[in-house]
Amino acid sequence: MILIIMIFLVGTVSYSVAKSVVSQEVKASMTDTVSAKGSYLELGLQQVDNQMLEIISMEECAAYYLNPKLDVSALTKEQTTAKGEVSSKILSLKSISDFVYHVYLISDVATGLTTTPVTLGMGTYEEFIASAEGQQIDASSDKWGYLGRHPFLEQAVYQEDDKFNSSDYAISMWRKVNMKTNMILVVDIDKSTVYNALAELDNGEGSYAAFVAPDGNETVYCGGGTQEEAPSFSQMEAYRQAIEAEAADGYREIRFQGRPYVFAYSRIGSTGAMLITLVPTSQFLGNTGSIQTITYLMVLVALVIAVAMCIFLSGTLSRGVTEITRPLDKVSRGDFTAQVTLKRKDEFGQIARSLSHMITSMKALIQEVQSVVWTVQQTSGQVGSSTQQLMESSDRILGAIDEIDRGVSLQAEDAQDCVVANVKSKCEKI
């Protein structure tokens, strides 16, 4: 029983240790995977930003959009050629990078350029600056940044062509130039590219992967065909804690929909965006569950084997004890002809051989004692006969002594009588 309890304890401890180790390793692996995918997205965004910087740095862009003396009603051949070069460069961005969804170039001195059907007229810059996102860009001290959404541009495209989809982007990158003229370049990042990256973080049913822009705009992938409604990551306490955390990546254990989950995150460079995976612990602790099952099965098998061994050993011990005690019982009643004939090679066999030797020795000893007793009896008989003869001789001697004593007494009396008679006779003669 102690062995069974020990096996159970070892199994339980092994399961607990395995569960802890697997949990820690999986969490670390999740964090590393999310971090690696975040680095991939950061690299893609960096490549797009390099293309944006290249466009703004083009001599053709300076000659047309950054020219304070530009007269759109009387363009020179060089200015027309410059606009065409900038337009070609912008249109080529989608073929250069899978990350590019749509591009908008807005200027306060010329009509803008875009990959959408909308026409960015002369007054578009002022209208855009008046919008919430335009004010955010205009008020920024940086020359570049990120937006989650830009409703103004989406609405402008929708008014131009209500069947054209311009809202399928995960985040927008912007760069601005404020010199003698003002220009803003906005590039939307293709949501499908980000979504495909999130799909590679699929951790099975019940898991989620999300790309959260700085303003809370979310692109969410539901793993394993999850039918449940996706959570709002930007509203989670774990998300706010991750934003405030010093570490660029990490994980937290949370409860979501009443179940334990692991919330792993990685910040995407300096974009302010965050890549997140939300995985139920049951997904990666399933393997440890099999360890627990195997452990319990082993304990059950050990229990069955132990019970069988106990029954077997109990029967073996019982038979051994019976085969030893039966002849010993005969010996206790004085039957030294009994023999312990236990032909075993275990400890019972050794005891049986020792007892057989002891019974044989006792039998020989008793025979010797009997021989000595018989000898003593014989000797006692002879001593008794001699004693009887001695006593009879003593009695005869005593009789003889009595007779002598009586004879002496008679002789004394006779002598006395003689003396008296003699004296009397002499006296009479006198």
PDB file of N, CA and C in Angstrom, residues 219-298:
ATOM      1  N   THR A 219      -7.800  44.603 -36.034  1.00  0.00           N
ATOM      2  CA  THR A 219      -7.941  43.539 -37.024  1.00  0.00           C
ATOM      3  C   THR A 219      -7.811  42.230 -36.261  1.00  0.00           C
ATOM      4  N   VAL A 220      -8.870  41.432 -36.265  1.00  0.00           N
ATOM      5  CA  VAL A 220      -8.920  40.241 -35.411  1.00  0.00           C
ATOM      6  C   VAL A 220      -9.081  38.989 -36.253  1.00  0.00           C
ATOM      7  N   TYR A 221      -8.289  37.983 -35.901  1.00  0.00           N
ATOM      8  CA  TYR A 221      -8.398  36.660 -36.535  1.00  0.00           C
ATOM      9  C   TYR A 221      -8.869  35.674 -35.467  1.00  0.00           C
ATOM     10  N   CYS A 222      -9.911  34.899 -35.793  1.00  0.00           N
ATOM     11  CA  CYS A 222     -10.443  33.891 -34.876  1.00  0.00           C
ATOM     12  C   CYS A 222      -9.875  32.530 -35.260  1.00  0.00           C
ATOM     13  N   GLY A 223      -9.134  31.941 -34.367  1.00  0.00           N
ATOM     14  CA  GLY A 223      -8.443  30.690 -34.667  1.00  0.00           C
ATOM     15  C   GLY A 223      -9.346  29.476 -34.648  1.00  0.00           C
ATOM     16  N   GLY A 224      -9.001  28.487 -35.475  1.00  0.00           N
ATOM     17  CA  GLY A 224      -9.676  27.197 -35.469  1.00  0.00           C
ATOM     18  C   GLY A 224     -11.151  27.256 -35.780  1.00  0.00           C
ATOM     19  N   GLY A 225     -11.566  28.245 -36.566  1.00  0.00           N
ATOM     20  CA  GLY A 225     -12.988  28.338 -36.897  1.00  0.00           C
ATOM     21  C   GLY A 225     -13.855  28.720 -35.731  1.00  0.00           C
ATOM     22  N   THR A 226     -13.313  29.477 -34.778  1.00  0.00           N
ATOM     23  CA  THR A 226     -14.071  29.897 -33.604  1.00  0.00           C
ATOM     24  C   THR A 226     -15.311  30.683 -34.022  1.00  0.00           C
ATOM     25  N   GLN A 227     -16.462  30.270 -33.510  1.00  0.00           N
ATOM     26  CA  GLN A 227     -17.718  30.916 -33.872  1.00  0.00           C
ATOM     27  C   GLN A 227     -18.114  32.020 -32.899  1.00  0.00           C
ATOM     28  N   GLU A 228     -17.473  32.065 -31.773  1.00  0.00           N
ATOM     29  CA  GLU A 228     -17.837  33.061 -30.773  1.00  0.00           C
ATOM     30  C   GLU A 228     -17.420  34.461 -31.239  1.00  0.00           C
ATOM     31  N   GLU A 229     -18.124  35.445 -30.717  1.00  0.00           N
ATOM     32  CA  GLU A 229     -17.818  36.830 -31.073  1.00  0.00           C
ATOM     33  C   GLU A 229     -16.440  37.213 -30.549  1.00  0.00           C
ATOM     34  N   ALA A 230     -15.662  37.852 -31.424  1.00  0.00           N
ATOM     35  CA  ALA A 230     -14.300  38.237 -31.055  1.00  0.00           C
ATOM     36  C   ALA A 230     -14.335  39.304 -29.965  1.00  0.00           C
ATOM     37  N   PRO A 231     -13.411  39.248 -29.050  1.00  0.00           N
ATOM     38  CA  PRO A 231     -13.379  40.244 -27.977  1.00  0.00           C
ATOM     39  C   PRO A 231     -12.860  41.585 -28.482  1.00  0.00           C
ATOM     40  N   SER A 232     -13.130  42.624 -27.728  1.00  0.00           N
ATOM     41  CA  SER A 232     -12.571  43.945 -28.020  1.00  0.00           C
ATOM     42  C   SER A 232     -11.272  44.071 -27.219  1.00  0.00           C
ATOM     43  N   PHE A 233     -10.163  43.879 -27.895  1.00  0.00           N
ATOM     44  CA  PHE A 233      -8.880  43.833 -27.196  1.00  0.00           C
ATOM     45  C   PHE A 233      -8.525  45.184 -26.574  1.00  0.00           C
ATOM     46  N   SER A 234      -8.861  46.259 -27.259  1.00  0.00           N
ATOM     47  CA  SER A 234      -8.482  47.576 -26.748  1.00  0.00           C
ATOM     48  C   SER A 234      -9.221  47.939 -25.466  1.00  0.00           C
ATOM     49  N   GLN A 235     -10.287  47.190 -25.141  1.00  0.00           N
ATOM     50  CA  GLN A 235     -11.036  47.443 -23.913  1.00  0.00           C
ATOM     51  C   GLN A 235     -10.583  46.547 -22.762  1.00  0.00           C
ATOM     52  N   MET A 236      -9.680  45.646 -23.038  1.00  0.00           N
ATOM     53  CA  MET A 236      -9.223  44.719 -22.005  1.00  0.00           C
ATOM     54  C   MET A 236      -8.244  45.393 -21.052  1.00  0.00           C
ATOM     55  N   GLU A 237      -8.335  45.007 -19.785  1.00  0.00           N
ATOM     56  CA  GLU A 237      -7.396  45.508 -18.787  1.00  0.00           C
ATOM     57  C   GLU A 237      -5.983  45.046 -19.104  1.00  0.00           C
ATOM     58  N   ALA A 238      -5.857  43.825 -19.633  1.00  0.00           N
ATOM     59  CA  ALA A 238      -4.536  43.299 -19.992  1.00  0.00           C
ATOM     60  C   ALA A 238      -3.890  44.137 -21.082  1.00  0.00           C
ATOM     61  N   TYR A 239      -4.703  44.659 -22.014  1.00  0.00           N
ATOM     62  CA  TYR A 239      -4.168  45.516 -23.080  1.00  0.00           C
ATOM     63  C   TYR A 239      -3.642  46.825 -22.496  1.00  0.00           C
ATOM     64  N   ARG A 240      -4.401  47.407 -21.591  1.00  0.00           N
ATOM     65  CA  ARG A 240      -3.958  48.663 -20.975  1.00  0.00           C
ATOM     66  C   ARG A 240      -2.677  48.445 -20.161  1.00  0.00           C
ATOM     67  N   GLN A 241      -2.604  47.312 -19.489  1.00  0.00           N
ATOM     68  CA  GLN A 241      -1.390  47.004 -18.730  1.00  0.00           C
ATOM     69  C   GLN A 241      -0.194  46.805 -19.665  1.00  0.00           C
ATOM     70  N   ALA A 242      -0.443  46.186 -20.806  1.00  0.00           N
ATOM     71  CA  ALA A 242       0.634  45.976 -21.780  1.00  0.00           C
ATOM     72  C   ALA A 242       1.117  47.307 -22.352  1.00  0.00           C
ATOM     73  N   ILE A 243       0.184  48.238 -22.556  1.00  0.00           N
ATOM     74  CA  ILE A 243       0.556  49.576 -23.051  1.00  0.00           C
ATOM     75  C   ILE A 243       1.457  50.286 -22.046  1.00  0.00           C
ATOM     76  N   GLU A 244       1.141  50.117 -20.756  1.00  0.00           N
ATOM     77  CA  GLU A 244       1.899  50.803 -19.711  1.00  0.00           C
ATOM     78  C   GLU A 244       3.170  50.069 -19.313  1.00  0.00           C
ATOM     79  N   ALA A 245       3.296  48.821 -19.717  1.00  0.00           N
ATOM     80  CA  ALA A 245       4.449  48.018 -19.318  1.00  0.00           C
ATOM     81  C   ALA A 245       5.729  48.517 -19.984  1.00  0.00           C
ATOM     82  N   GLU A 246       6.843  48.309 -19.294  1.00  0.00           N
ATOM     83  CA  GLU A 246       8.135  48.710 -19.852  1.00  0.00           C
ATOM     84  C   GLU A 246       8.608  47.738 -20.931  1.00  0.00           C
ATOM     85  N   ALA A 247       8.291  46.464 -20.749  1.00  0.00           N
ATOM     86  CA  ALA A 247       8.739  45.446 -21.700  1.00  0.00           C
ATOM     87  C   ALA A 247       7.984  45.587 -23.024  1.00  0.00           C
ATOM     88  N   ALA A 248       8.697  45.377 -24.126  1.00  0.00           N
ATOM     89  CA  ALA A 248       8.091  45.483 -25.446  1.00  0.00           C
ATOM     90  C   ALA A 248       7.225  44.275 -25.767  1.00  0.00           C
ATOM     91  N   ASP A 249       7.463  43.175 -25.079  1.00  0.00           N
ATOM     92  CA  ASP A 249       6.633  41.985 -25.285  1.00  0.00           C
ATOM     93  C   ASP A 249       6.528  41.228 -23.969  1.00  0.00           C
ATOM     94  N   GLY A 250       5.580  40.323 -23.906  1.00  0.00           N
ATOM     95  CA  GLY A 250       5.384  39.550 -22.682  1.00  0.00           C
ATOM     96  C   GLY A 250       4.042  38.838 -22.723  1.00  0.00           C
ATOM     97  N   TYR A 251       3.621  38.335 -21.584  1.00  0.00           N
ATOM     98  CA  TYR A 251       2.336  37.634 -21.509  1.00  0.00           C
ATOM     99  C   TYR A 251       1.735  37.827 -20.124  1.00  0.00           C
ATOM    100  N   ARG A 252       0.437  37.605 -20.074  1.00  0.00           N
ATOM    101  CA  ARG A 252      -0.303  37.663 -18.825  1.00  0.00           C
ATOM    102  C   ARG A 252      -1.348  36.556 -18.820  1.00  0.00           C
ATOM    103  N   GLU A 253      -1.657  36.066 -17.626  1.00  0.00           N
ATOM    104  CA  GLU A 253      -2.722  35.075 -17.480  1.00  0.00           C
ATOM    105  C   GLU A 253      -3.996  35.808 -17.072  1.00  0.00           C
ATOM    106  N   ILE A 254      -5.047  35.637 -17.870  1.00  0.00           N
ATOM    107  CA  ILE A 254      -6.301  36.343 -17.612  1.00  0.00           C
ATOM    108  C   ILE A 254      -7.462  35.350 -17.683  1.00  0.00           C
ATOM    109  N   ARG A 255      -8.631  35.829 -17.324  1.00  0.00           N
ATOM    110  CA  ARG A 255      -9.848  35.041 -17.501  1.00  0.00           C
ATOM    111  C   ARG A 255     -10.720  35.758 -18.517  1.00  0.00           C
ATOM    112  N   PHE A 256     -11.186  34.987 -19.507  1.00  0.00           N
ATOM    113  CA  PHE A 256     -12.020  35.531 -20.568  1.00  0.00           C
ATOM    114  C   PHE A 256     -13.155  34.552 -20.818  1.00  0.00           C
ATOM    115  N   GLN A 257     -14.383  35.071 -20.773  1.00  0.00           N
ATOM    116  CA  GLN A 257     -15.572  34.232 -20.946  1.00  0.00           C
ATOM    117  C   GLN A 257     -15.592  33.081 -19.938  1.00  0.00           C
ATOM    118  N   GLY A 258     -15.098  33.360 -18.746  1.00  0.00           N
ATOM    119  CA  GLY A 258     -15.137  32.381 -17.670  1.00  0.00           C
ATOM    120  C   GLY A 258     -14.079  31.309 -17.744  1.00  0.00           C
ATOM    121  N   ARG A 259     -13.118  31.429 -18.675  1.00  0.00           N
ATOM    122  CA  ARG A 259     -12.073  30.413 -18.825  1.00  0.00           C
ATOM    123  C   ARG A 259     -10.693  31.072 -18.724  1.00  0.00           C
ATOM    124  N   PRO A 260      -9.704  30.298 -18.264  1.00  0.00           N
ATOM    125  CA  PRO A 260      -8.347  30.849 -18.186  1.00  0.00           C
ATOM    126  C   PRO A 260      -7.715  30.956 -19.576  1.00  0.00           C
ATOM    127  N   TYR A 261      -7.109  32.096 -19.861  1.00  0.00           N
ATOM    128  CA  TYR A 261      -6.452  32.354 -21.135  1.00  0.00           C
ATOM    129  C   TYR A 261      -5.050  32.923 -20.875  1.00  0.00           C
ATOM    130  N   VAL A 262      -4.226  32.831 -21.910  1.00  0.00           N
ATOM    131  CA  VAL A 262      -2.923  33.494 -21.890  1.00  0.00           C
ATOM    132  C   VAL A 262      -2.968  34.633 -22.901  1.00  0.00           C
ATOM    133  N   PHE A 263      -2.661  35.815 -22.440  1.00  0.00           N
ATOM    134  CA  PHE A 263      -2.653  37.024 -23.260  1.00  0.00           C
ATOM    135  C   PHE A 263      -1.181  37.365 -23.555  1.00  0.00           C
ATOM    136  N   ALA A 264      -0.739  37.085 -24.785  1.00  0.00           N
ATOM    137  CA  ALA A 264       0.642  37.377 -25.182  1.00  0.00           C
ATOM    138  C   ALA A 264       0.643  38.559 -26.147  1.00  0.00           C
ATOM    139  N   TYR A 265       1.615  39.451 -25.981  1.00  0.00           N
ATOM    140  CA  TYR A 265       1.615  40.667 -26.798  1.00  0.00           C
ATOM    141  C   TYR A 265       3.032  41.035 -27.241  1.00  0.00           C
ATOM    142  N   SER A 266       3.072  41.875 -28.262  1.00  0.00           N
ATOM    143  CA  SER A 266       4.352  42.426 -28.732  1.00  0.00           C
ATOM    144  C   SER A 266       4.072  43.770 -29.400  1.00  0.00           C
ATOM    145  N   ARG A 267       4.774  44.781 -28.953  1.00  0.00           N
ATOM    146  CA  ARG A 267       4.628  46.093 -29.582  1.00  0.00           C
ATOM    147  C   ARG A 267       5.348  46.086 -30.927  1.00  0.00           C
ATOM    148  N   ILE A 268       4.756  46.758 -31.905  1.00  0.00           N
ATOM    149  CA  ILE A 268       5.333  46.780 -33.247  1.00  0.00           C
ATOM    150  C   ILE A 268       6.141  48.059 -33.409  1.00  0.00           C
ATOM    151  N   GLY A 269       7.403  47.947 -33.030  1.00  0.00           N
ATOM    152  CA  GLY A 269       8.310  49.082 -33.174  1.00  0.00           C
ATOM    153  C   GLY A 269       7.792  50.321 -32.487  1.00  0.00           C
ATOM    154  N   SER A 270       7.905  51.441 -33.187  1.00  0.00           N
ATOM    155  CA  SER A 270       7.466  52.725 -32.648  1.00  0.00           C
ATOM    156  C   SER A 270       6.121  53.144 -33.232  1.00  0.00           C
ATOM    157  N   THR A 271       5.402  52.195 -33.829  1.00  0.00           N
ATOM    158  CA  THR A 271       4.132  52.528 -34.463  1.00  0.00           C
ATOM    159  C   THR A 271       3.028  52.808 -33.450  1.00  0.00           C
ATOM    160  N   GLY A 272       3.184  52.309 -32.224  1.00  0.00           N
ATOM    161  CA  GLY A 272       2.115  52.422 -31.248  1.00  0.00           C
ATOM    162  C   GLY A 272       1.107  51.300 -31.378  1.00  0.00           C
ATOM    163  N   ALA A 273       1.251  50.497 -32.428  1.00  0.00           N
ATOM    164  CA  ALA A 273       0.362  49.352 -32.631  1.00  0.00           C
ATOM    165  C   ALA A 273       0.869  48.171 -31.812  1.00  0.00           C
ATOM    166  N   MET A 274      -0.010  47.200 -31.620  1.00  0.00           N
ATOM    167  CA  MET A 274       0.350  46.037 -30.819  1.00  0.00           C
ATOM    168  C   MET A 274      -0.221  44.775 -31.453  1.00  0.00           C
ATOM    169  N   LEU A 275       0.595  43.731 -31.425  1.00  0.00           N
ATOM    170  CA  LEU A 275       0.171  42.419 -31.905  1.00  0.00           C
ATOM    171  C   LEU A 275      -0.146  41.561 -30.679  1.00  0.00           C
ATOM    172  N   ILE A 276      -1.312  40.884 -30.694  1.00  0.00           N
ATOM    173  CA  ILE A 276      -1.788  40.163 -29.516  1.00  0.00           C
ATOM    174  C   ILE A 276      -2.299  38.783 -29.918  1.00  0.00           C
ATOM    175  N   THR A 277      -2.041  37.807 -29.073  1.00  0.00           N
ATOM    176  CA  THR A 277      -2.701  36.507 -29.195  1.00  0.00           C
ATOM    177  C   THR A 277      -3.377  36.193 -27.864  1.00  0.00           C
ATOM    178  N   LEU A 278      -4.550  35.595 -27.965  1.00  0.00           N
ATOM    179  CA  LEU A 278      -5.314  35.199 -26.789  1.00  0.00           C
ATOM    180  C   LEU A 278      -5.624  33.710 -26.939  1.00  0.00           C
ATOM    181  N   VAL A 279      -5.018  32.901 -26.085  1.00  0.00           N
ATOM    182  CA  VAL A 279      -5.098  31.443 -26.241  1.00  0.00           C
ATOM    183  C   VAL A 279      -5.608  30.808 -24.948  1.00  0.00           C
ATOM    184  N   PRO A 280      -6.634  29.946 -25.032  1.00  0.00           N
ATOM    185  CA  PRO A 280      -7.085  29.238 -23.822  1.00  0.00           C
ATOM    186  C   PRO A 280      -6.014  28.273 -23.342  1.00  0.00           C
ATOM    187  N   THR A 281      -5.809  28.229 -22.047  1.00  0.00           N
ATOM    188  CA  THR A 281      -4.758  27.356 -21.505  1.00  0.00           C
ATOM    189  C   THR A 281      -5.023  25.896 -21.807  1.00  0.00           C
ATOM    190  N   SER A 282      -6.294  25.546 -22.027  1.00  0.00           N
ATOM    191  CA  SER A 282      -6.616  24.144 -22.327  1.00  0.00           C
ATOM    192  C   SER A 282      -5.981  23.700 -23.641  1.00  0.00           C
ATOM    193  N   GLN A 283      -5.668  24.669 -24.530  1.00  0.00           N
ATOM    194  CA  GLN A 283      -5.081  24.311 -25.820  1.00  0.00           C
ATOM    195  C   GLN A 283      -3.691  23.712 -25.659  1.00  0.00           C
ATOM    196  N   PHE A 284      -2.900  24.264 -24.739  1.00  0.00           N
ATOM    197  CA  PHE A 284      -1.543  23.754 -24.602  1.00  0.00           C
ATOM    198  C   PHE A 284      -1.344  22.895 -23.359  1.00  0.00           C
ATOM    199  N   LEU A 285      -2.366  22.833 -22.505  1.00  0.00           N
ATOM    200  CA  LEU A 285      -2.267  21.931 -21.353  1.00  0.00           C
ATOM    201  C   LEU A 285      -2.925  20.593 -21.638  1.00  0.00           C
ATOM    202  N   GLY A 286      -3.436  20.431 -22.872  1.00  0.00           N
ATOM    203  CA  GLY A 286      -4.030  19.155 -23.233  1.00  0.00           C
ATOM    204  C   GLY A 286      -3.015  18.030 -23.158  1.00  0.00           C
ATOM    205  N   ASN A 287      -1.755  18.329 -23.541  1.00  0.00           N
ATOM    206  CA  ASN A 287      -0.710  17.305 -23.477  1.00  0.00           C
ATOM    207  C   ASN A 287      -0.434  16.876 -22.049  1.00  0.00           C
ATOM    208  N   THR A 288      -0.475  17.843 -21.135  1.00  0.00           N
ATOM    209  CA  THR A 288      -0.251  17.475 -19.739  1.00  0.00           C
ATOM    210  C   THR A 288      -1.426  16.674 -19.202  1.00  0.00           C
ATOM    211  N   GLY A 289      -2.624  16.887 -19.789  1.00  0.00           N
ATOM    212  CA  GLY A 289      -3.764  16.074 -19.404  1.00  0.00           C
ATOM    213  C   GLY A 289      -3.531  14.614 -19.739  1.00  0.00           C
ATOM    214  N   SER A 290      -2.884  14.371 -20.884  1.00  0.00           N
ATOM    215  CA  SER A 290      -2.557  12.988 -21.238  1.00  0.00           C
ATOM    216  C   SER A 290      -1.541  12.413 -20.253  1.00  0.00           C
ATOM    217  N   ILE A 291      -0.622  13.263 -19.785  1.00  0.00           N
ATOM    218  CA  ILE A 291       0.334  12.810 -18.760  1.00  0.00           C
ATOM    219  C   ILE A 291      -0.415  12.406 -17.498  1.00  0.00           C
ATOM    220  N   GLN A 292      -1.410  13.219 -17.126  1.00  0.00           N
ATOM    221  CA  GLN A 292      -2.200  12.903 -15.942  1.00  0.00           C
ATOM    222  C   GLN A 292      -2.944  11.582 -16.128  1.00  0.00           C
ATOM    223  N   THR A 293      -3.538  11.394 -17.325  1.00  0.00           N
ATOM    224  CA  THR A 293      -4.255  10.151 -17.603  1.00  0.00           C
ATOM    225  C   THR A 293      -3.326   8.954 -17.534  1.00  0.00           C
ATOM    226  N   ILE A 294      -2.154   9.095 -18.156  1.00  0.00           N
ATOM    227  CA  ILE A 294      -1.174   8.005 -18.144  1.00  0.00           C
ATOM    228  C   ILE A 294      -0.736   7.697 -16.711  1.00  0.00           C
ATOM    229  N   THR A 295      -0.541   8.765 -15.929  1.00  0.00           N
ATOM    230  CA  THR A 295      -0.130   8.573 -14.534  1.00  0.00           C
ATOM    231  C   THR A 295      -1.173   7.790 -13.758  1.00  0.00           C
ATOM    232  N   TYR A 296      -2.445   8.179 -13.912  1.00  0.00           N
ATOM    233  CA  TYR A 296      -3.503   7.478 -13.201  1.00  0.00           C
ATOM    234  C   TYR A 296      -3.635   6.040 -13.683  1.00  0.00           C
ATOM    235  N   LEU A 297      -3.456   5.820 -14.984  1.00  0.00           N
ATOM    236  CA  LEU A 297      -3.496   4.454 -15.503  1.00  0.00           C
ATOM    237  C   LEU A 297      -2.362   3.622 -14.913  1.00  0.00           C
ATOM    238  N   MET A 298      -1.178   4.240 -14.832  1.00  0.00           N
ATOM    239  CA  MET A 298      -0.041   3.529 -14.242  1.00  0.00           C
ATOM    240  C   MET A 298      -0.309   3.188 -12.781  1.00  0.00           C
TER     241      MET A 298
END
